[in-house]
Short mmCIF file of C-alpha atoms and ligand atoms in Angstrom, two decimals:
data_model
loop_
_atom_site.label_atom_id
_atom_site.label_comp_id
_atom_site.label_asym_id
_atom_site.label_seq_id
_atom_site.Cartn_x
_atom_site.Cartn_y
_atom_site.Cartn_z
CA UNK A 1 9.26 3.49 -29.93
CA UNK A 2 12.94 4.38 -28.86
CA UNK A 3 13.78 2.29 -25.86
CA UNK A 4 15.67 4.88 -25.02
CA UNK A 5 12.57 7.21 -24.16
CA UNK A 6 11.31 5.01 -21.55
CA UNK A 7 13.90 6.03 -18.88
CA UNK A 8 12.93 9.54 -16.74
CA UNK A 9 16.80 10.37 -17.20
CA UNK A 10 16.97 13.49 -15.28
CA UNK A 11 15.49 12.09 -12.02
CA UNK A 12 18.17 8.98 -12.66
CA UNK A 13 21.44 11.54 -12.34
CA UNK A 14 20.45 12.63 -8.77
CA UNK A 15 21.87 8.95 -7.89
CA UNK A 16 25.22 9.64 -6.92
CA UNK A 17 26.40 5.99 -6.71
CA UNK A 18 26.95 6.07 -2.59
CA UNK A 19 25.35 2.75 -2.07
CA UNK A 20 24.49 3.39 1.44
CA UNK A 21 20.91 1.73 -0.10
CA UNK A 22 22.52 -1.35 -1.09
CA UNK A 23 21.89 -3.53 2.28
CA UNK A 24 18.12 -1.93 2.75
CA UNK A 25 17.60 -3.34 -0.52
CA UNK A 26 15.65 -7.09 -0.33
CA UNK A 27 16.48 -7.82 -3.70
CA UNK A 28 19.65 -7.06 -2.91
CA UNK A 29 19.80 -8.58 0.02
CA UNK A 30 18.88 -11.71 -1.27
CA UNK A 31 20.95 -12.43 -4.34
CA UNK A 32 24.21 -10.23 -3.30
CA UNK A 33 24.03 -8.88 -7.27
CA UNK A 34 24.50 -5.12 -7.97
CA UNK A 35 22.27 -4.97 -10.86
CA UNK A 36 19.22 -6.30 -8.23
CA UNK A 37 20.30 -3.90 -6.05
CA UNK A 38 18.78 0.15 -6.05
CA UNK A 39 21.95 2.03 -7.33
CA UNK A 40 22.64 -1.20 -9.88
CA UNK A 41 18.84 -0.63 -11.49
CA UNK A 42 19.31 2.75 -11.31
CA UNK A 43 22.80 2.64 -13.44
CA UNK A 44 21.04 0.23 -15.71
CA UNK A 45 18.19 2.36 -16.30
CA UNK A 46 21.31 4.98 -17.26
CA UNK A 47 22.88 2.76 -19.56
CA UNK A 48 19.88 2.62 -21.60
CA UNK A 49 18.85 5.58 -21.67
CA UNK A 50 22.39 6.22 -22.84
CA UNK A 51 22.21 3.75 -25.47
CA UNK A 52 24.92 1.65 -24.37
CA UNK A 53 22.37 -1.18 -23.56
CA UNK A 54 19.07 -3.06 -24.85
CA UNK A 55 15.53 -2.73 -23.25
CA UNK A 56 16.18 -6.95 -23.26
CA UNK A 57 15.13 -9.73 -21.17
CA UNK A 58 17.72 -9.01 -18.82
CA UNK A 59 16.78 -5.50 -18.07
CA UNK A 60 13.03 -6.37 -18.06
CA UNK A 61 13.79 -8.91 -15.38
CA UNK A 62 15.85 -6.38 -12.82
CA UNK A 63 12.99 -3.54 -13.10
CA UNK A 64 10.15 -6.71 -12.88
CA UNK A 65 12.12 -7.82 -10.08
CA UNK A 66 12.49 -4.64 -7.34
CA UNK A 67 9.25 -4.87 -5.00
CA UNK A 68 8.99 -1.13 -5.17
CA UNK A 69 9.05 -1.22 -1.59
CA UNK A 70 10.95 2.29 -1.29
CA UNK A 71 13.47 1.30 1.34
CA UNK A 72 16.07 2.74 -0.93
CA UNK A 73 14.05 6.58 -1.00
CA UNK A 74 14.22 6.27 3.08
CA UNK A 75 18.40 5.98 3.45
CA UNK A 76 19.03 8.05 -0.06
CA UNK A 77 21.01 11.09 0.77
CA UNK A 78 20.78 12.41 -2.18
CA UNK A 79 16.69 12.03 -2.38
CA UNK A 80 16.56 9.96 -5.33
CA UNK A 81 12.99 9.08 -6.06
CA UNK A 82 13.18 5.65 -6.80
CA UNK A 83 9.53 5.08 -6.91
CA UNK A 84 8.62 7.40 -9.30
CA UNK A 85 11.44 6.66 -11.58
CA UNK A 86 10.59 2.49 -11.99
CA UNK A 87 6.88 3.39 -11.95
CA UNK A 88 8.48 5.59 -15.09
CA UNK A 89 10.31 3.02 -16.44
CA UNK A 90 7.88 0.22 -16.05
CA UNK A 91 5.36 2.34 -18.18
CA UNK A 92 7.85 1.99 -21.30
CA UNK A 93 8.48 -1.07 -20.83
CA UNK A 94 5.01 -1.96 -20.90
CA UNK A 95 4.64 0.03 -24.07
CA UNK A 96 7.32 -1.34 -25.85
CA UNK A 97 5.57 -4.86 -25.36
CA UNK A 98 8.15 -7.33 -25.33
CA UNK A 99 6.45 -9.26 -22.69
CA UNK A 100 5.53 -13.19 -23.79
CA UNK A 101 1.18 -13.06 -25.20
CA UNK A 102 0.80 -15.33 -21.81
CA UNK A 103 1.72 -12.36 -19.55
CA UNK A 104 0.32 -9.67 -21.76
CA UNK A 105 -3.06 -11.92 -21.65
CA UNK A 106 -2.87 -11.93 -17.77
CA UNK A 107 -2.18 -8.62 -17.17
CA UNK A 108 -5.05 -7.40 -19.37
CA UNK A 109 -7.73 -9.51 -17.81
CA UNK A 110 -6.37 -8.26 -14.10
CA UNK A 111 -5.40 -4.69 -14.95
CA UNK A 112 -8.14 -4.07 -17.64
CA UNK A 113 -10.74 -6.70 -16.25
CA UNK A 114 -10.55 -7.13 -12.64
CA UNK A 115 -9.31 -3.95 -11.28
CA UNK A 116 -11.68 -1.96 -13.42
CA UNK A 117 -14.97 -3.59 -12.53
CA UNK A 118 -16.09 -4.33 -8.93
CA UNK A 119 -18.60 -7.35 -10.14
CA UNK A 120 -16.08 -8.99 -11.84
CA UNK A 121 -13.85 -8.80 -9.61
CA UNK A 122 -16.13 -9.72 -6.92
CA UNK A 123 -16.43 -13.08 -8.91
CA UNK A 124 -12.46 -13.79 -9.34
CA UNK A 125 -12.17 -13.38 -5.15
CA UNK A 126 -15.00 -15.73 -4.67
CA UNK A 127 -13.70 -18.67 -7.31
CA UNK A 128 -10.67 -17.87 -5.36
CA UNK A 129 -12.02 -18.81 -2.09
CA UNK A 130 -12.69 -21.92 -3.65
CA UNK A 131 -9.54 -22.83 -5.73
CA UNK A 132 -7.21 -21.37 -3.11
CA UNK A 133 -8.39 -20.79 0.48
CA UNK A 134 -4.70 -21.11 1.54
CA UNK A 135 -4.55 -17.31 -0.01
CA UNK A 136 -7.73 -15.98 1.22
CA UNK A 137 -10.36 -15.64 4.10
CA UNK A 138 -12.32 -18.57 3.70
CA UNK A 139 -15.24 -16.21 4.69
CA UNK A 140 -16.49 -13.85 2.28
CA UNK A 141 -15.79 -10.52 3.74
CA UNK A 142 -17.42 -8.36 0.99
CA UNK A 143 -19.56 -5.77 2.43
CA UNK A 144 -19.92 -2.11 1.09
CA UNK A 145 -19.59 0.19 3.19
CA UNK A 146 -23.43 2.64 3.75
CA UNK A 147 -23.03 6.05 2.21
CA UNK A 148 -23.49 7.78 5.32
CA UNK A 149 -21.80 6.76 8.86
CA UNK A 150 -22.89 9.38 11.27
CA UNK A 151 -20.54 10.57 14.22
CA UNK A 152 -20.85 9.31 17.73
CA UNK A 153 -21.18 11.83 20.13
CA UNK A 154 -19.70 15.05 19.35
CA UNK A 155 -19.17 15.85 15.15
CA UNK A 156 -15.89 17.32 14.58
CA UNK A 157 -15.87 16.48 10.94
CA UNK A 158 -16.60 14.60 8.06
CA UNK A 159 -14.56 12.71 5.76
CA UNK A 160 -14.66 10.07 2.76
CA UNK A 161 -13.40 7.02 3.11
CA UNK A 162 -11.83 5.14 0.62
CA UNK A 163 -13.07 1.64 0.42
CA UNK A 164 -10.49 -0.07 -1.94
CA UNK A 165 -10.80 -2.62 -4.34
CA UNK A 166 -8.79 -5.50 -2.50
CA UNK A 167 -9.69 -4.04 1.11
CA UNK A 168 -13.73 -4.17 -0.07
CA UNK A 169 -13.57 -7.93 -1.05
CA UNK A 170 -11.30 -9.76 1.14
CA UNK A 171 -11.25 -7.03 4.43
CA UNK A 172 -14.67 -5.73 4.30
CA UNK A 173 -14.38 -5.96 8.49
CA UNK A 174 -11.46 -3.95 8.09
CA UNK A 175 -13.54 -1.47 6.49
CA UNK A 176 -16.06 -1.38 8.81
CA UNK A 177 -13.96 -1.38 11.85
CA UNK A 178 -11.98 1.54 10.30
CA UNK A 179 -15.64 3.61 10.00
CA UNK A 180 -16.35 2.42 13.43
CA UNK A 181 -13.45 3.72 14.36
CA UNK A 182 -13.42 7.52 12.90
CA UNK A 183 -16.90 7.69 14.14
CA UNK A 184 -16.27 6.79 17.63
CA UNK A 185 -13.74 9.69 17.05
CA UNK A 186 -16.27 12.59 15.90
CA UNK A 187 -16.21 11.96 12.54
CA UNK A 188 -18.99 11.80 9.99
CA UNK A 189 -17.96 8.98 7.51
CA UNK A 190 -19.31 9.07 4.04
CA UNK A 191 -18.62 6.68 0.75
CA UNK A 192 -19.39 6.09 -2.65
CA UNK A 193 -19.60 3.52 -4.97
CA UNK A 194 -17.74 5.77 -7.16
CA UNK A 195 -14.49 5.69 -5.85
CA UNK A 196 -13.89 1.82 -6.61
CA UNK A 197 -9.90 1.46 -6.98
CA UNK A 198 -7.13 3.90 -6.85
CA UNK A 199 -4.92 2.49 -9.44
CA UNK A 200 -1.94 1.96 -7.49
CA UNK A 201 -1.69 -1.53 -8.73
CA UNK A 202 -1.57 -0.32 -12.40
CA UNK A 203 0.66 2.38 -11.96
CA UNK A 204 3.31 0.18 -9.85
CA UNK A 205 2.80 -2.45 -12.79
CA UNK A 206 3.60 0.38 -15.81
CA UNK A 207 -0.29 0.20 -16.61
CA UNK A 208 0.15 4.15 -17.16
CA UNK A 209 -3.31 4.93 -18.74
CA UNK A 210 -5.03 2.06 -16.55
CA UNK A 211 -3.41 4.36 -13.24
CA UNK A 212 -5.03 7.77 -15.21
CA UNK A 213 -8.16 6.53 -15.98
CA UNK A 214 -8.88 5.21 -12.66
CA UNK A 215 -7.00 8.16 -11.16
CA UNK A 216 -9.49 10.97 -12.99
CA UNK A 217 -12.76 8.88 -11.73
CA UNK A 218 -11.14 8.84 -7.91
CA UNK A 219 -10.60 12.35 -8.80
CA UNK A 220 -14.11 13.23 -9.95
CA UNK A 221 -15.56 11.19 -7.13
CA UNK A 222 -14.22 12.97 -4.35
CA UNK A 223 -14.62 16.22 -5.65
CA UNK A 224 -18.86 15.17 -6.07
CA UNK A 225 -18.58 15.12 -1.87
CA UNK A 226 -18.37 18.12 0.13
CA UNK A 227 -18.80 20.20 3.52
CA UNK A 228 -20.71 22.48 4.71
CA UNK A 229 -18.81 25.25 3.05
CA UNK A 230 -18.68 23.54 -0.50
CA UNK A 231 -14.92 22.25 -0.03
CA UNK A 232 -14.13 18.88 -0.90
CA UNK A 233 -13.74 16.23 1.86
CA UNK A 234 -10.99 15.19 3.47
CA UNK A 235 -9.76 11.69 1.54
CA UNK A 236 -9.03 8.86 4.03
CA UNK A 237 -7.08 5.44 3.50
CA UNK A 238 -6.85 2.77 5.49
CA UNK A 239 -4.19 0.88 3.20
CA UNK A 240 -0.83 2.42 2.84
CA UNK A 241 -0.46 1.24 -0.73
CA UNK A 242 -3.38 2.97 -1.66
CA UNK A 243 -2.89 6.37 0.62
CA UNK A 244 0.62 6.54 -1.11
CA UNK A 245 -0.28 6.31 -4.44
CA UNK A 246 -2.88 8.85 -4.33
CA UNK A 247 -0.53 11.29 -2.33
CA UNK A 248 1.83 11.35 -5.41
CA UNK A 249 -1.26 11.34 -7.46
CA UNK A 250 -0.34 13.91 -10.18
CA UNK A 251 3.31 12.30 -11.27
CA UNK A 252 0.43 10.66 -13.38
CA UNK A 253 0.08 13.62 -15.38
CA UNK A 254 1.62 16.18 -17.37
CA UNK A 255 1.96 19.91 -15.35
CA UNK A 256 0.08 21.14 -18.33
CA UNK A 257 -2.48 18.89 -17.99
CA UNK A 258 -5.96 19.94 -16.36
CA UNK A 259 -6.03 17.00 -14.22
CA UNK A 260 -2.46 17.59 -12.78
CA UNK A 261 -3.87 20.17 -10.48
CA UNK A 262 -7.06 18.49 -9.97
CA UNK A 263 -4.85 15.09 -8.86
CA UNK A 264 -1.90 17.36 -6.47
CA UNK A 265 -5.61 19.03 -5.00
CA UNK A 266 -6.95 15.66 -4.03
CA UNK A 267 -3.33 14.13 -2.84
CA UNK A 268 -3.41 17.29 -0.53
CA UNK A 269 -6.32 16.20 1.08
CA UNK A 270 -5.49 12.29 1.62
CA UNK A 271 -4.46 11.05 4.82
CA UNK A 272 -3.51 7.92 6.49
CA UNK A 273 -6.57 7.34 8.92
CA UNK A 274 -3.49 6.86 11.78
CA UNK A 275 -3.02 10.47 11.02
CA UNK A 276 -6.34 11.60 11.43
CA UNK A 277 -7.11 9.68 14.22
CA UNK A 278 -3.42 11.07 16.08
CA UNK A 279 -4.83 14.51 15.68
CA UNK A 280 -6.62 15.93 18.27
CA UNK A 281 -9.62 16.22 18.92
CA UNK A 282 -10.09 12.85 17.26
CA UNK A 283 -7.17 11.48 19.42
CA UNK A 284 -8.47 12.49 23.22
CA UNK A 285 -12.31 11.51 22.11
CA UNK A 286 -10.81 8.04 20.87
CA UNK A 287 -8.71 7.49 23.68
CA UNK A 288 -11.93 8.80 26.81
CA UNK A 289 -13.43 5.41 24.91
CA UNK A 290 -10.76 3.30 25.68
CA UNK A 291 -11.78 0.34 27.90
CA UNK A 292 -9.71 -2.49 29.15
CA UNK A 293 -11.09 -6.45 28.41
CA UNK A 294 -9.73 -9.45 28.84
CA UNK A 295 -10.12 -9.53 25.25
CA UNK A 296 -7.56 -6.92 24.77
CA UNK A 297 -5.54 -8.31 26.63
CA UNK A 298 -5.39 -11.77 25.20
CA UNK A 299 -3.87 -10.04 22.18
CA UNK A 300 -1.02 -8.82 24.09
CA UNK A 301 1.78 -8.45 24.13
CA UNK A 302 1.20 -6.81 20.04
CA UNK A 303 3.84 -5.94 17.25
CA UNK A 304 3.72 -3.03 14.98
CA UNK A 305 5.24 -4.04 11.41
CA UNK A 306 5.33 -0.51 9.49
CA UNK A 307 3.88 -1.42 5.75
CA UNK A 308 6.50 -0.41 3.31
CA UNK A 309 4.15 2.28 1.78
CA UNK A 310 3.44 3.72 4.92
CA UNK A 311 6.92 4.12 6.68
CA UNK A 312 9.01 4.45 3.73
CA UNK A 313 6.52 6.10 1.36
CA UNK A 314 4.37 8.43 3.36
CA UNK A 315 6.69 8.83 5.89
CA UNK A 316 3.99 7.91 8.79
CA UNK A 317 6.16 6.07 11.80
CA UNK A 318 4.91 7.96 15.03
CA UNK A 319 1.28 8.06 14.48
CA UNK A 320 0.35 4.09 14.27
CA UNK A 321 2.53 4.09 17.34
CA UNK A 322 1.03 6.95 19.28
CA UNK A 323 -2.53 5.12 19.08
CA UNK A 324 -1.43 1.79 19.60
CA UNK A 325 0.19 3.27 22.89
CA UNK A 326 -3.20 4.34 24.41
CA UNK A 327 -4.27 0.49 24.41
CA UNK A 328 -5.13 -0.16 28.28
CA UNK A 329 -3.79 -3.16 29.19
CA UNK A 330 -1.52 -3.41 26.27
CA UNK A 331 2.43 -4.10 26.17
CA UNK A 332 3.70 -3.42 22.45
CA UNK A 333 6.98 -5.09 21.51
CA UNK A 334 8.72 -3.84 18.59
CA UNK A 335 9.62 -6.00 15.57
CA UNK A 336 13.23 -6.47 14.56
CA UNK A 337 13.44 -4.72 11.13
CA UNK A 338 10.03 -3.62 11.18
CA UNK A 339 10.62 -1.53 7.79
CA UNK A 340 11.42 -4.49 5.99
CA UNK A 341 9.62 -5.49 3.14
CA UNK A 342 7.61 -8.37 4.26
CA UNK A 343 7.63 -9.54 0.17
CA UNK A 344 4.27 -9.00 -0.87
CA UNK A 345 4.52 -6.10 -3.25
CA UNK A 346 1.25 -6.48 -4.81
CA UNK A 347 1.29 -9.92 -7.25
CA UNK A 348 5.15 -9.60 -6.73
CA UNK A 349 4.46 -12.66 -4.15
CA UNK A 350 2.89 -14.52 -6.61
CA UNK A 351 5.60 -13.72 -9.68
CA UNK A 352 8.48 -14.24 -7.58
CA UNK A 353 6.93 -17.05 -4.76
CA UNK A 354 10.06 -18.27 -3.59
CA UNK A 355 11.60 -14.84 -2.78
CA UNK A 356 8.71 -13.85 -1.54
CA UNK A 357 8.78 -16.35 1.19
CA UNK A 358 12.40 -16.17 1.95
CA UNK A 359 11.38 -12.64 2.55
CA UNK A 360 8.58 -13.59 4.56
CA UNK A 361 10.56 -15.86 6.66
CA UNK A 362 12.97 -13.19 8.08
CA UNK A 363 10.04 -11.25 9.23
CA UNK A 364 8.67 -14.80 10.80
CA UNK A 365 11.78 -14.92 12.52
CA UNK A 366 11.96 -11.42 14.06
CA UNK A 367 7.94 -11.97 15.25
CA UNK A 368 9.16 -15.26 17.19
CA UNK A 369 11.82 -13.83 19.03
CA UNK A 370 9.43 -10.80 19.77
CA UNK A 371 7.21 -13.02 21.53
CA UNK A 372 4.32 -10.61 20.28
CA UNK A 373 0.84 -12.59 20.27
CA UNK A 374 -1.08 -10.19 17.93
CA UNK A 375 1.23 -8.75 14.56
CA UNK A 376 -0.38 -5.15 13.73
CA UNK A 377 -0.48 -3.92 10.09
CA UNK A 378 -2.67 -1.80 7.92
CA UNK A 379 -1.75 -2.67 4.48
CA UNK A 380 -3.95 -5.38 2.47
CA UNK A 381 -1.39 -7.07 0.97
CA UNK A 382 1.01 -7.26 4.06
CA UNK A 383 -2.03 -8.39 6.36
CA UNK A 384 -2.35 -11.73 3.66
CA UNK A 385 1.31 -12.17 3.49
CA UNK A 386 1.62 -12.27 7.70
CA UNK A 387 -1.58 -14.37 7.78
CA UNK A 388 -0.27 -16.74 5.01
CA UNK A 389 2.81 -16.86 6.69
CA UNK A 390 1.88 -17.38 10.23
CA UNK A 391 -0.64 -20.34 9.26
CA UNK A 392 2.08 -22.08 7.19
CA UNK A 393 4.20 -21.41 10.70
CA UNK A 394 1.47 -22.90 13.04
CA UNK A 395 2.23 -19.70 15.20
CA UNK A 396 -0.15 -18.76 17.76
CA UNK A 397 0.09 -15.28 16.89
CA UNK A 398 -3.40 -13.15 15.44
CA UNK A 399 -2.96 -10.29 12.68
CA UNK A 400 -4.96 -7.68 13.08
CA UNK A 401 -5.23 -4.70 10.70
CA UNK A 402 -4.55 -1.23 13.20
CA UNK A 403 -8.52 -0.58 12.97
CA UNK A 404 -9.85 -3.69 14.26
CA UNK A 405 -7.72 -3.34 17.61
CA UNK A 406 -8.57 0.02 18.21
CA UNK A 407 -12.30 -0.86 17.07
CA UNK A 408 -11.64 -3.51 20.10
CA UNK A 409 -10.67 -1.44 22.35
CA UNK A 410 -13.47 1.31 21.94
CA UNK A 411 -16.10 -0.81 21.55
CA UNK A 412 -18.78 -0.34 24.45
S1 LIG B 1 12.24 -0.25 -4.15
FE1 LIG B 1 12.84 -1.87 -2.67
S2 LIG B 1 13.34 -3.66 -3.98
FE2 LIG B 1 13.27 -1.86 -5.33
S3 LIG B 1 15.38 -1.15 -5.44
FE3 LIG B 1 14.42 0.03 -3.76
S4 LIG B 1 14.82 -1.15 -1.91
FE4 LIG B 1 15.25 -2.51 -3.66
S1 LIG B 2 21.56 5.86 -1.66
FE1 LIG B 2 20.68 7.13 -3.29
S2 LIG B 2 22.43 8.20 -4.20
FE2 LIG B 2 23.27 6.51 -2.99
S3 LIG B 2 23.46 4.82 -4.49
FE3 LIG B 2 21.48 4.57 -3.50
S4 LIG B 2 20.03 5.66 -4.87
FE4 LIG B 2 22.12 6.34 -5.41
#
């Protein structure tokens, strides 16, 4: 294979070298080097697809190294879809297999083992609650969610919800605080086993026909449940990693492709549950449930910390905020760089620990001086980097996925 290939070169030439990304960039930010920075990756991935460089270690290590957190995309005049294009390139690379046997070993058992399969990897998160509670919820969370959650009150609709792979095992009260939730609001809630994981992982890793396998099963899935009327339902996330990878859904395929239409169909219908649940009717019948506790207000004052694939991805800023601001009793504080990567990035925190916590230790920073007592996220990843991160701290502050508090706070 021509290393050349690998590179989407037209999407790279909308880059017009500004650098007005440079100081949203982490990577960047941390090491002061162009080439870690999103305009130096970006004339890298040039240079090779220009054949004035090698696909080597070096260039491996700059595309391995970007969290594909998308703070670049959010500043970029010129709309350069950075995502897309080292999702691109991260898919030849993978092909062209240069990586050491160790890695390629690892990255088949997770990619082709783990994240395929929900028993087995139902049996990695419990060994991991016993070789490394530090990492995760020393109780076991797992609980799939029933088929059928019926609306409180007054239906206004029905969706699916997707469960997730990570959010099923280690924030299965996530899950059901986020069904809770919608049905408190009118809707009906409904599930399947079928629709296991999205494949965002595997497409953010290069895992190309990992990301399209799982991708046509999430496809055929939701298209199996319907309304009244025969449509397909309405897809909701509540993990912005997951909601933004199936919004961009058919970059997986080619246009000519059956299942490009099929994919842009189902991204279409996916939404944030924030959005859902900021629409009215949902929003007034969530908000006439509203109660104030002394529970609730323990918790405050609370801090909103936008994931990175919500904010910068999906572009969803007001609607987290609009529902956190009908909390009775509740002050929010906002976060000092709130759209910064908090350095999780999938297994990026465990490939690159150090960063990762030098990362995580800005955001520590900007909670203190917030004086928030409950951090407010609704990303899986994120919500074990804060909790990791506010243990190691000894900080009396509780994180809280966006569900649970408004489960809280509508709970009779
Ligand atoms: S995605 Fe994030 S880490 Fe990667 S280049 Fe853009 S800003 Fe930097
Ligand atoms: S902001 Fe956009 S156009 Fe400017 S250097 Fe960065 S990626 Fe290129």
């Amino acid at each position: 294979m021509d290393a050349r290939t690998i590179i989407d070169y037209a999407k790279s030439l909308d880059c017009v070298h500004c650098g007005l990304c440079l100081n949203t960039c982490p990577t960047y930010r941390l090491t002061g080097r162009e080439p870690s920075s999103p305009r130096g990756r970006i004339h890298l991935m040039r240079s090779l697809a220009e054949g004035e460089i090698q696909a080597d270690a070096d260039f491996a290590h700059e595309m391995d190294f970007c969290l594909l957190c998308r703070h670049c995309e959010s500043v970029c005049p010129s709309g350069v879809k950075f995502g897309a294009l080292m999702e691109h390139t991260r898919a030849g690379l993978a092909a062209l297999e240069k990586r050491p046997l160790h890695v390629r070993l690892a990255r088949a058992i997770g990619f082709g083992v783990l994240l395929r399969d929900r028993g087995a990897l139902s049996l990695a998160a419990a060994l991991a609650r016993v070789f490394a509670p530090a990492r995760m919820p020393l109780r076991a969370e797992r609980a799939y969610q029933p088929t059928l959650t019926p609306a409180e009150g007054e239906r206004t609709s029905a969706v699916l919800m997707l469960e997730g792979c990570v959010m099923s095992e280690i924030f299965g009260g996530v899950n059901r605080a986020t069904a809770a939730v919608l049905a408190r609001a009118g809707c009906e809630v409904r599930a399947t086993p079928q629709l296991f994981c999205c494949g965002s992982l595997h497409a953010h890793s290069g895992e190309s026909s990992g990301a399209r396998a799982l991708a046509r099963e999430a496809i055929e899935a939701s298209e199996a449940l319907c309304d009244e009327r025969g449509a397909p339902l309405p897809l909701v996330s509540n993990s912005a990693g997951c909601g933004a990878h199936l919004k961009e859904l058919a970059a997986l395929f080619e246009e000519a492709d059956p299942w490009h239409a099929r994919a842009a169909a189902l991204s279409a219908r996916t939404l944030d549950f924030s959005q859902l649940l900021a629409r009215e009717p949902q929003r007034s019948l969530l908000a006439a449930r509203m109660r104030a506790s002394s529970e609730l207000a323990e918790l405050s004052p609370i801090a909103w910390d936008d994931p990175c694939h919500l904010c910068h991805a999906q572009g969803v800023r007001r609607e987290p905020r609009a529902l956190l601001a009908l909390l009775p009793g509740v002050t929010r504080v906002e976060l000092a760089g709130s759209e910064d990567c908090c350095g999780s990035a999938g297994a990026w925190s465990l490939t690159h620990a150090s960063e990762s916590s030098a990362l995580l230790e800005g955001k520590l920073e900007a909670l203190r001086a917030s004086g928030a007592r409950t951090l407010v996220t609704s990303n899986p990843g994120c919500h074990m980097q804060w909790d990791a991160g506010v243990r190691r701290a000894g900080l009396d502050v509780r994180v809280l996925h966006l569900a649970e508090l408004l489960e809280l706070a509508t709970r009779n």
